[in-house]
XYZ file of C-alpha atoms in Angstrom:
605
model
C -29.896 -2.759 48.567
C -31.686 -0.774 46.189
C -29.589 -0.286 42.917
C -31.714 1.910 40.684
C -32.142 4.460 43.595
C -27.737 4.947 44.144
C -27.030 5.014 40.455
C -30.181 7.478 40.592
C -28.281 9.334 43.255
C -24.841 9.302 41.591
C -25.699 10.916 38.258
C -27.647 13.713 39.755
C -24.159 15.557 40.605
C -22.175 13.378 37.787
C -20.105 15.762 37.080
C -17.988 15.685 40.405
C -18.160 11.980 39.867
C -15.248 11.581 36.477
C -12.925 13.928 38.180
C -9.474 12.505 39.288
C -11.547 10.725 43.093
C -14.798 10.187 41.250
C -13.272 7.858 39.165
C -12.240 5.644 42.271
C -15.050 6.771 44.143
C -17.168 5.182 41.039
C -14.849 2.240 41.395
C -15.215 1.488 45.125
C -19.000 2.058 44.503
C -19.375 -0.788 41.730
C -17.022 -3.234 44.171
C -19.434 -2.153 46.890
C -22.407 -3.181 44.822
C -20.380 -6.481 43.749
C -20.231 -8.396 47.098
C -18.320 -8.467 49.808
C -15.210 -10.638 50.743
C -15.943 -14.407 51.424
C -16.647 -15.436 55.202
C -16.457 -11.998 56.911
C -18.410 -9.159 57.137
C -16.111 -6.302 55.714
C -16.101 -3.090 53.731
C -12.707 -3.076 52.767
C -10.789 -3.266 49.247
C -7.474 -2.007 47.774
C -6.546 -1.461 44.457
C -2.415 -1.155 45.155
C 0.609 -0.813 41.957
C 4.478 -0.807 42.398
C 3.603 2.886 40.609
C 2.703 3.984 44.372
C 5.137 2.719 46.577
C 6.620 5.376 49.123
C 9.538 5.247 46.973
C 8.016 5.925 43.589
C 7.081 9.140 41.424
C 6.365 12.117 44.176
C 2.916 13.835 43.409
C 0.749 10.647 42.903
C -2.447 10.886 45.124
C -3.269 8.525 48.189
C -7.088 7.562 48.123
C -8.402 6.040 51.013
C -11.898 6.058 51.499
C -14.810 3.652 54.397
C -17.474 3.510 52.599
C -18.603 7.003 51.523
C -15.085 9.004 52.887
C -12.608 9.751 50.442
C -8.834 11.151 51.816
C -6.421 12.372 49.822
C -2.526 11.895 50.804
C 0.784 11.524 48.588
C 1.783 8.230 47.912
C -0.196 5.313 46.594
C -3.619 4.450 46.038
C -5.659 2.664 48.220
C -9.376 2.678 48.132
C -11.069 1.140 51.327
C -14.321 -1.123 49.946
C -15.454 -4.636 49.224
C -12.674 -7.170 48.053
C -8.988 -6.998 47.524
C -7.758 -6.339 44.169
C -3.523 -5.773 43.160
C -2.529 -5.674 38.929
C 0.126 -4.962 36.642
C 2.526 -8.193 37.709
C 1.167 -8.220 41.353
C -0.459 -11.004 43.228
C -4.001 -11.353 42.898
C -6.735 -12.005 45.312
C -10.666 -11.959 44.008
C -12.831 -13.077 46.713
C -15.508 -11.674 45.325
C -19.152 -13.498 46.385
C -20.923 -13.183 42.331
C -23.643 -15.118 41.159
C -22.627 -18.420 39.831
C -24.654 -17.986 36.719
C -23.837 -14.424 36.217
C -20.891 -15.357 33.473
C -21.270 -11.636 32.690
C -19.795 -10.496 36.622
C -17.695 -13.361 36.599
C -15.432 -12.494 33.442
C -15.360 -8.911 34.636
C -13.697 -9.424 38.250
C -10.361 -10.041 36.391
C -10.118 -6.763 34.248
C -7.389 -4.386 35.796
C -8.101 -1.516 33.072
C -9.536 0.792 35.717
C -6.506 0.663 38.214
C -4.447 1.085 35.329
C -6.082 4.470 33.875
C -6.288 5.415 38.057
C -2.363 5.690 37.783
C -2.146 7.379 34.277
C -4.788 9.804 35.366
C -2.709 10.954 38.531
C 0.801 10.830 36.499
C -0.401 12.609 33.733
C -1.876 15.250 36.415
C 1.623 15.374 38.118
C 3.000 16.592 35.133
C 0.722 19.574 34.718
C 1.977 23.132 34.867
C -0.397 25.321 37.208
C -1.963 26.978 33.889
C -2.959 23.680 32.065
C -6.572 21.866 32.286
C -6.913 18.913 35.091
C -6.850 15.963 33.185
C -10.271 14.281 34.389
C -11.980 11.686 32.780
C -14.248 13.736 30.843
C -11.129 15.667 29.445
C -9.190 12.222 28.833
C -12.008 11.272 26.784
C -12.064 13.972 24.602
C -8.437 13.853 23.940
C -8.785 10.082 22.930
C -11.236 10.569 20.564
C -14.164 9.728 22.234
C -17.807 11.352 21.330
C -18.352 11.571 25.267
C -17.348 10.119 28.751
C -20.128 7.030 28.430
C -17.141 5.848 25.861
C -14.748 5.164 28.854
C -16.854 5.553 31.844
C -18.299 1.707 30.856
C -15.111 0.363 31.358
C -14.064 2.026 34.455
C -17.713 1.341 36.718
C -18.508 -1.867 35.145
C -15.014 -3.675 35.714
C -15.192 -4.298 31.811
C -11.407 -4.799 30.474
C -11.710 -2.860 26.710
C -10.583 -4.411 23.591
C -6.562 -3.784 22.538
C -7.577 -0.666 20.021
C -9.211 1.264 22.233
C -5.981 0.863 25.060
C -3.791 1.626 22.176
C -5.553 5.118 22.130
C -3.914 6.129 25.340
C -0.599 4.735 23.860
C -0.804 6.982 20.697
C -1.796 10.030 22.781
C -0.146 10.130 25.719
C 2.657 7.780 24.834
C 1.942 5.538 27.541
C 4.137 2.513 27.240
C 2.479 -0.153 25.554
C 3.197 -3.371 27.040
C 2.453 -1.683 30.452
C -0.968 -0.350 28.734
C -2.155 -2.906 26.526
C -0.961 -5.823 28.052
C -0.300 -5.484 31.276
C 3.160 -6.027 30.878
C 5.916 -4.080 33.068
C 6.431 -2.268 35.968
C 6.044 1.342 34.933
C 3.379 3.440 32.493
C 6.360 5.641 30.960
C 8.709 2.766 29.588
C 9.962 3.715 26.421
C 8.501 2.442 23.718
C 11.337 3.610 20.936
C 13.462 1.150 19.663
C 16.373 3.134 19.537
C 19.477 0.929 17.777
C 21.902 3.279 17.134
C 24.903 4.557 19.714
C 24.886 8.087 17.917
C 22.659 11.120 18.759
C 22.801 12.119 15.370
C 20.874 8.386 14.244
C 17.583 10.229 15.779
C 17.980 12.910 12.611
C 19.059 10.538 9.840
C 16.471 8.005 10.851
C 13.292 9.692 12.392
C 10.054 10.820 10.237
C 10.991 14.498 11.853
C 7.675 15.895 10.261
C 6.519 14.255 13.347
C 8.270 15.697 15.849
C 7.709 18.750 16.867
C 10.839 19.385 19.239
C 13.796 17.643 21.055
C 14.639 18.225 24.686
C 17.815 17.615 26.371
C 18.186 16.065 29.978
C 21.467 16.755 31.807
C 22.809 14.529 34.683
C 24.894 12.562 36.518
C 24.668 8.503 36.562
C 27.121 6.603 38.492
C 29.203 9.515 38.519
C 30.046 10.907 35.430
C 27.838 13.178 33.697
C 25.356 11.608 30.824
C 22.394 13.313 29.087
C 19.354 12.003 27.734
C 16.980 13.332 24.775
C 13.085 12.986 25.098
C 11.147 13.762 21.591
C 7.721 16.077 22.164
C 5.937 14.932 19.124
C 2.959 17.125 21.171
C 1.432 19.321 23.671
C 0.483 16.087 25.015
C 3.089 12.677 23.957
C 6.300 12.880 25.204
C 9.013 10.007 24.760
C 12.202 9.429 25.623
C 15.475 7.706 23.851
C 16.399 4.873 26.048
C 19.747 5.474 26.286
C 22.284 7.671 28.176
C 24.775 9.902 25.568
C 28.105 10.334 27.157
C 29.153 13.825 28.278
C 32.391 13.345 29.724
C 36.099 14.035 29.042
C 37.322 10.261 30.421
C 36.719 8.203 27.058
C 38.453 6.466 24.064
C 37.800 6.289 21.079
C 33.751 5.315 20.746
C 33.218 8.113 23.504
C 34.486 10.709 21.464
C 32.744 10.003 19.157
C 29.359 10.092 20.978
C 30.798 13.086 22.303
C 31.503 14.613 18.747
C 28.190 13.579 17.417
C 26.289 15.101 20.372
C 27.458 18.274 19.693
C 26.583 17.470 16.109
C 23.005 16.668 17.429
C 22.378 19.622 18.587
C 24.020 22.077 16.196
C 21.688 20.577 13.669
C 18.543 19.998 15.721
C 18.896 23.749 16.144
C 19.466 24.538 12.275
C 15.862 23.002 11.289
C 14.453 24.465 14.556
C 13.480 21.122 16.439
C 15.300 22.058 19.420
C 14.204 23.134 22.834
C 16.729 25.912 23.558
C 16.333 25.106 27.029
C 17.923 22.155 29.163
C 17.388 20.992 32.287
C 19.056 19.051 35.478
C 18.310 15.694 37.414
C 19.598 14.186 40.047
C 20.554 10.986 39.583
C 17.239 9.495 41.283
C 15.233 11.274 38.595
C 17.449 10.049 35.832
C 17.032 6.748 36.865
C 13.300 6.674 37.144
C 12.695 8.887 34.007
C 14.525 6.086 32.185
C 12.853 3.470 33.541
C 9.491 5.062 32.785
C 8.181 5.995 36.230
C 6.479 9.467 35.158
C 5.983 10.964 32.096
C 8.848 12.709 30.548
C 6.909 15.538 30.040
C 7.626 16.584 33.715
C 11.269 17.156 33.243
C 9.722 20.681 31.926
C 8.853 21.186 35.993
C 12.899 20.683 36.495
C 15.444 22.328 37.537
C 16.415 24.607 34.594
C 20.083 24.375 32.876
C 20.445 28.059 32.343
C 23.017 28.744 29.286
C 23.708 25.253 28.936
C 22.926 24.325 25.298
C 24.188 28.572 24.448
C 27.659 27.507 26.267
C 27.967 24.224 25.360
C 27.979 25.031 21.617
C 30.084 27.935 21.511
C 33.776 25.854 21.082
C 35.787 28.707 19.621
C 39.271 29.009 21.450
C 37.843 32.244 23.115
C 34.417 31.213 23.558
C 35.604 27.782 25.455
C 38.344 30.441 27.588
C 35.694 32.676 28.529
C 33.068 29.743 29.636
C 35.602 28.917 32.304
C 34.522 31.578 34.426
C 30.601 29.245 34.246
C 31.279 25.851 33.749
C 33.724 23.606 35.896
C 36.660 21.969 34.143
C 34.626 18.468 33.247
C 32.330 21.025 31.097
C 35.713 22.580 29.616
C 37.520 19.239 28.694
C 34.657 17.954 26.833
C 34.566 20.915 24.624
C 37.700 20.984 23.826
C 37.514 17.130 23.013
C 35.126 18.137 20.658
C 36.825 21.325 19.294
C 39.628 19.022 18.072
C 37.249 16.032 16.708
C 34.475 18.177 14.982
C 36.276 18.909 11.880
C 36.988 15.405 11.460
C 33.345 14.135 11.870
C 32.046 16.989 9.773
C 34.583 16.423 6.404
C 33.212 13.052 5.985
C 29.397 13.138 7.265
C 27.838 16.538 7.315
C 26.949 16.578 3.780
C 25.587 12.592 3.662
C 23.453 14.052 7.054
C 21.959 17.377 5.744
C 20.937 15.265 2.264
C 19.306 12.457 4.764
C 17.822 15.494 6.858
C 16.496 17.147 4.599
C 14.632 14.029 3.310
C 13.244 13.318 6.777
C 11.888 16.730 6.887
C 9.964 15.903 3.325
C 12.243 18.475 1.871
C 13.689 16.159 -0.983
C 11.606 15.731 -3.986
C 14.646 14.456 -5.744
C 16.722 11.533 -6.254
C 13.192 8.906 -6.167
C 15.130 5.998 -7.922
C 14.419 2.765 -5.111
C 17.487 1.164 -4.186
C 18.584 -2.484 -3.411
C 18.614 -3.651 -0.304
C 21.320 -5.949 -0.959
C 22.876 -5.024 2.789
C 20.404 -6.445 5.094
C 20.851 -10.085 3.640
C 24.414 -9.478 5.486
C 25.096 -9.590 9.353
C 28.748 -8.605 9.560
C 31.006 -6.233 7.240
C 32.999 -8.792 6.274
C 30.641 -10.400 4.051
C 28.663 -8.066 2.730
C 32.195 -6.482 1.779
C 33.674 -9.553 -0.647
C 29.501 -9.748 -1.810
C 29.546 -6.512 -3.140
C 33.653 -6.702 -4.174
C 32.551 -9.721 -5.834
C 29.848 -7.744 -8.192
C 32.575 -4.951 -8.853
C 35.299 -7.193 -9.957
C 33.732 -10.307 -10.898
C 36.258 -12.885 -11.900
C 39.252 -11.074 -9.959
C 41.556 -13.548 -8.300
C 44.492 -12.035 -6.677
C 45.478 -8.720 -7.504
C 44.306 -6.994 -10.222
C 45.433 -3.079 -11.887
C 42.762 -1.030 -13.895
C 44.600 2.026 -14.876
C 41.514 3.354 -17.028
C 39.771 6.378 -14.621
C 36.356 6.098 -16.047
C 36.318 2.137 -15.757
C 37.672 2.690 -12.077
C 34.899 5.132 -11.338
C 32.477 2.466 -13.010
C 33.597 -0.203 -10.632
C 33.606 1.704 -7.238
C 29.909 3.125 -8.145
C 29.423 0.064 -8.250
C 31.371 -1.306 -5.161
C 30.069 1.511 -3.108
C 26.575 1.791 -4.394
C 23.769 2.493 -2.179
C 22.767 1.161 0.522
C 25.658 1.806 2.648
C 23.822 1.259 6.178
C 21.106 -1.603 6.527
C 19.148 -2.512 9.753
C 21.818 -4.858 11.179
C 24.990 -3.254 9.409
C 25.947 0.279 9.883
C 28.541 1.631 7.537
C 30.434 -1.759 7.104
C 32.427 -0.545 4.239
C 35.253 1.841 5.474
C 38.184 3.910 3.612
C 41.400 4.187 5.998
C 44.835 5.853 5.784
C 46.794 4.234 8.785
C 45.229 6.638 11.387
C 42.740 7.949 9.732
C 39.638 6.186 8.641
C 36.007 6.435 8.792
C 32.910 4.492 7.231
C 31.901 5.320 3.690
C 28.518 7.028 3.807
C 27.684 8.602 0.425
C 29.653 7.936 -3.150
C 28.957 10.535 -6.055
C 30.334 9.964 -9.961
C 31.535 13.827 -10.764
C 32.917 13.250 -14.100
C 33.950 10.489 -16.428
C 37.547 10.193 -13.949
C 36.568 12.117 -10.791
C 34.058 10.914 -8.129
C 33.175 12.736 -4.553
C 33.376 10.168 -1.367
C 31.583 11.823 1.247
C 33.568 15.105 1.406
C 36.439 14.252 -0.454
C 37.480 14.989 -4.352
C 38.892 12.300 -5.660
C 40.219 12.274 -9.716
C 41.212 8.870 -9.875
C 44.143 7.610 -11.368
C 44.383 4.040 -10.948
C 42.575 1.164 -8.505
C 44.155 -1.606 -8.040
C 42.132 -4.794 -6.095
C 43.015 -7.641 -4.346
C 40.826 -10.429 -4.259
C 42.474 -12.356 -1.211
C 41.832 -15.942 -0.607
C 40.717 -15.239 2.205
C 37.503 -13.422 1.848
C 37.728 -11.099 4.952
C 41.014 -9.648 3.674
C 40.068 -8.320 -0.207
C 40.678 -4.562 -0.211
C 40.874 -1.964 -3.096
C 43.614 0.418 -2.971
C 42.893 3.621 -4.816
C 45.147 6.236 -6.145
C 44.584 9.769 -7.137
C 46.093 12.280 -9.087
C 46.856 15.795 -7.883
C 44.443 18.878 -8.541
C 44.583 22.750 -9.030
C 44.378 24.839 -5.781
C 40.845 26.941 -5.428
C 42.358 29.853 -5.169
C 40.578 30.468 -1.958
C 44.106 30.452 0.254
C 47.392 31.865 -0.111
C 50.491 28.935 -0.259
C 54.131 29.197 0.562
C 54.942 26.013 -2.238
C 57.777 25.188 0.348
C 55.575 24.614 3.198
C 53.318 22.337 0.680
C 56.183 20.247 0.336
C 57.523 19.481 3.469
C 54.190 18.838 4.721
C 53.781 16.421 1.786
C 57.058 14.709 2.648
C 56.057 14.812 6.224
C 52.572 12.920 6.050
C 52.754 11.877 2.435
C 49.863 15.039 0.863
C 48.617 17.765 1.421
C 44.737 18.960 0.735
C 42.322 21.950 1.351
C 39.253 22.202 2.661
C 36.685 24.126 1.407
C 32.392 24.717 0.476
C 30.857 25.143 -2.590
C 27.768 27.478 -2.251
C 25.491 27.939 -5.639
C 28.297 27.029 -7.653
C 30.726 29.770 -6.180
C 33.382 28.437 -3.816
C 33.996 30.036 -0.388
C 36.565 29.359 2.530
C 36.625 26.656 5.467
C 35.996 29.476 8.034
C 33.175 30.978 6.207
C 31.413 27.584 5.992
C 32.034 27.082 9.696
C 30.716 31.015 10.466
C 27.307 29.797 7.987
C 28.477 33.032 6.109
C 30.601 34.290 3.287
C 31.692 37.385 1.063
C 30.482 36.348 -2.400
C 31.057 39.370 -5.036
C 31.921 41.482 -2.542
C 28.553 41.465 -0.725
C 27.889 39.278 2.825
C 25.451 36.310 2.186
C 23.921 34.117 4.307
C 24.712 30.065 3.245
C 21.676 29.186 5.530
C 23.258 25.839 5.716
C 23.198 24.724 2.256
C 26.935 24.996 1.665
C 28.787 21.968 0.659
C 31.538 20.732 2.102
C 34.481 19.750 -0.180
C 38.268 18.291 0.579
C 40.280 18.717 -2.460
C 43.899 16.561 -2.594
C 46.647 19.267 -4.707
C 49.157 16.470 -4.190
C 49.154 12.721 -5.268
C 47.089 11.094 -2.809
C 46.077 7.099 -2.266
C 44.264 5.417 0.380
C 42.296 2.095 1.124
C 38.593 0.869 0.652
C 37.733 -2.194 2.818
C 35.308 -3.798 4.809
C 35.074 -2.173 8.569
C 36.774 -5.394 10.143
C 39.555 -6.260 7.789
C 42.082 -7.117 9.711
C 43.892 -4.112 7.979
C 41.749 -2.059 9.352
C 42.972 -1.652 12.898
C 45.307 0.890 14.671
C 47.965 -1.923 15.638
C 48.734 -1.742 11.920
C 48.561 2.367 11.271
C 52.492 3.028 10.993
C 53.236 0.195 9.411
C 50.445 1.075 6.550
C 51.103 4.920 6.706
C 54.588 4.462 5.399
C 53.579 1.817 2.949
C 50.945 4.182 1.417
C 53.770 7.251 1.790
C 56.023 4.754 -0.321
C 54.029 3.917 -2.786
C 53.518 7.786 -3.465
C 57.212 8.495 -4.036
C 57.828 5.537 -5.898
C 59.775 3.500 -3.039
C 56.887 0.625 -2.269
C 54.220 -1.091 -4.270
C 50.894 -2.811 -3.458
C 52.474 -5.813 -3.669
C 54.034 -4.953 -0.258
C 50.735 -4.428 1.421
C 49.456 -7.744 0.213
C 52.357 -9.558 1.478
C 52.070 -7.380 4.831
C 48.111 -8.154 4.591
C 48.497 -11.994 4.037
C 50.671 -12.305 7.412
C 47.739 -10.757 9.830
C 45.520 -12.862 11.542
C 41.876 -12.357 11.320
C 40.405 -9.344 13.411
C 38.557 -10.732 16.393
C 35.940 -8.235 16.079
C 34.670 -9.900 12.605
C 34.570 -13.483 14.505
């Protein structure tokens, strides 16, 4: 066989040659030229992956080629030639007849590189929309990087397996999983590769480097019955990657699915705001949810999918009359889940929405303020409890038992520093929690105001007295804090009357409403991004603050997240202890004694 004069041949019409087939034509050539399989005179090889089973992504290419044929089907890829090769995790036969002393030929038998970009090459094809450029090897090349197709054409005719950098290339571009690409590692190309810890939507905006990103599309579908939607990141035209995780859209939930439920809505409302969202949606069946989460085509092809016409429009229009009139488009799981949400959002926004536009912003590169580093004191801690009666213990050092400070500036001194920042680590998020029987949420953000008046997350608070109880126990120490009443904004209209029965009733009674530029406007107007300010409209563009002010005597509780106080078996019982104290019929004493009787929350264990 006469080498020079077929390499001669091939590179007179290269060009054909690092298309989508001359890339395994080129590979069944250099097998050809190799040797043949041991003991029998045959011209047959296969290079097979659990990418191409019948079963598997629709739209890869079937290669078969004898010699000099080359046939194009639908399923796998099989190129007929000299030898039998099978990678990523499958068994491996090299028969290949090499010269003993050619160390060279013998090293490169084992590299499964080629096959590899063979499969990437036809995926990343399958995802193309009829006006975009075939992705051929030439084209791959210059996307990577590379000065010109010699840079990538060595490793895919010589059998050479390329160093971990250069495989990483395809990883940063394309977002090919990276075990699957540089290692060789997993079943499918497409794998996730985000570490994704959180069980909120919204962690993807208060954690991501959203400079990055240059939109967020939303996946709708059904898995194992009930409908679930999944969120893929386009960072670019080219690297798409998907959350590994299913967000809960459906009305049949407690307490943690409402609030996924809650905070997907959130997601979106504010994905929208800094324009990262894809205004369109689409639907899967539940085959293609399954094998876009387990990575078996790019998640750039969900673009190809069936489109979820008004979906993300509907979905985020929760108004009384807006969720009435999408009855007529949606079927009745659709309607339950907004109004699940209508009745939760207000909640979720009072005590995040500022804490998430401030962290938002930041991830944009918006904030140039507010530099000062922080301690990290909260990922020494794996559990609330602990980290709670560390940083108790640096408030109120030397506290045994229960303990009054009746001066407001030295109890806004002591719960800055209680309540300092970090409030969320890598292993702990939000472990310190305020609660009022039933309600409670974690702490997120603590602001000093004034000398006496501090703002936790949403809410005003002019402090009056603290009083903490250092518990012998270390997983029971709370700090019960007490506020005095304010003046009314003047925003709303009050019958007194109604103020106090409601105030009798559930023990206060507040007002919600935004600060915008220093002028205050109403709860509505903050919800409608819009107010009357001196008589003349003005758009808040988001920026409007959120505040909850108390005009009657309020208290509640600061603890760690798993106190045993801390749990719903326990809300009546601590409502009308807190109510009590407030009209002078209990005393803090009474909710040690109640606290000192519960057994330790199993959750904290």
């Amino acid at each position: 066989m006469d080498i020079d004069k077929i390499f001669s041949a091939i590179w007179e019409g290269k060009e054909w040659i690092f298309s989508g087939i001359g890339v395994v034509a080129l590979g069944f050539i250099g097998k050809r030229i190799i040797g043949k399989k041991s003991g029998e005179n045959s011209d047959t090889y296969t290079v097979k992956s659990k990418m191409h089973d019948n079963n598997n992504v629709s739209g890869g290419n079937n290669i078969t080629g004898k010699k000099n044929q080359i046939i194009q089907n639908d399923n796998s890829i099989s190129v007929e030639g000299t030898g039998n090769v099978a990678g990523n995790g499958n068994s491996v036969t090299n028969n290949f007849i090499y010269n003993n002393n050619d160390s060279n030929t013998k090293e490169n038998v084992n590299s499964w590189f080629s096959e590899r970009f063979e499969i990437l090459l036809s995926l990343l094809n399958d995802t193309r929309r009829f006006n975009e450029k075939e992705y051929t090897v030439e084209y791959v090349s210059s996307l990577i990087g590379l000065k010109n197709v010699d840079g990538l054409k060595v490793y895919l005719t010589q059998g050479k397996e390329p160093d971990d950098e250069f495989k990483k290339k395809f990883v940063e571009v394309f977002g090919v999983n990276e075990e699957w690409m540089v290692h060789g590692r997993g079943e499918f190309p497409f794998a996730s590769n985000i570490n994704f810890l959180g069980d909120s939507p919204m962690d993807i905006l208060r954690r991501e480097d959203l400079k990055s990103i240059n939109k967020f599309i939303v996946v709708i579908g059904n898995v194992q019955g009930s409908r679930q939607a999944c969120i893929i990141r386009q960072k670019n035209e080219l690297c798409y990657e998907l959350y590994p995780k299913y967000f809960t859209l459906y009305s049949h939930i407690g307490g943690t699915g409402t609030r996924q439920l809650v905070e997907f809505y959130r997601f979106l409302r504010e994905a929208d705001k800094i324009k990262k969202l894809d205004g369109i949606a689409y639907f899967a069946h539940e085959e293609q949810m399954g094998k876009l989460m387990r990575g078996e085509f790019s998640p750039k092809k969900v673009e190809r999918f069936e489109v979820a016409r008004n979906f993300i429009d509907d979905f985020m229009c929760i108004r009384e009359d807006e969720i009435e009139k999408n009855k007529r488009f949606w079927d009745e799981e659709f309607i339950f889940v907004q109004e699940i949400i209508a009745a939760n959002i207000k909640d979720y926004d009072r005590i995040n929405q500022e804490y998430d536009s401030k962290l938002i912003k930041k991830n944009l590169g918006e904030d140039s303020q507010d530099k000062e580093e922080e301690s990290n004191d909260i990922d020494s801690f794996d559990a609330s409890t602990p980290f709670f009666s560390y940083r108790f213990g640096k408030a109120f050092p030397g506290v045994r038992g229960i303990k009054e400070f009746s001066n407001p500036k030295e109890c806004v001194d002591r719960l800055q520093i209680l309540l300092k920042k970090p409030l969320s680590g890598k292993k702990l998020r939000g472990p310190i929690w305020w609660f009022r029987g039933g309600s409670n949420l974690d702490i997120n953000n603590f602001e000093r105001l004034s000398d006496d008046k501090f703002l936790m997350d949403c809410d005003e608070i002019k402090v009056k007295r603290i009083v903490a109880y250092a518990a012998g126990e270390y997983y029971k120490k709370f700090v019960y804090v007490e506020a005095y009443p304010e003046e009314e904004t003047g925003l709303y209209q009050y019958d007194k009357e109604h103020i106090k029965s409601w105030a009798d009733k559930y023990g206060y009674y507040n007002e919600e409403y935004a600060e915008y530029e220093n002028k205050k406007v109403t709860r509505s107007e903050y919800d409608d991004g819009a107010a009357v300010i001196d008589g003349k409209v003005v758009d808040l563009k988001g920026e409007a603050k959120l505040r909850i002010r108390y005009i009657t005597p309020y208290n509640f509780i600061i603890c760690a997240q798993f106190n045993p106080i801390n749990n719903d078996n326990y809300d009546d019982m601590m409502v009308t202890l807190l109510n009590g104290i407030l009209k002078g019929q209990n005393s803090v004493e009474e909710i040690v004694e109640f606290v000192n009787k519960m057994p330790r929350d199993r959750r904290d264990m």
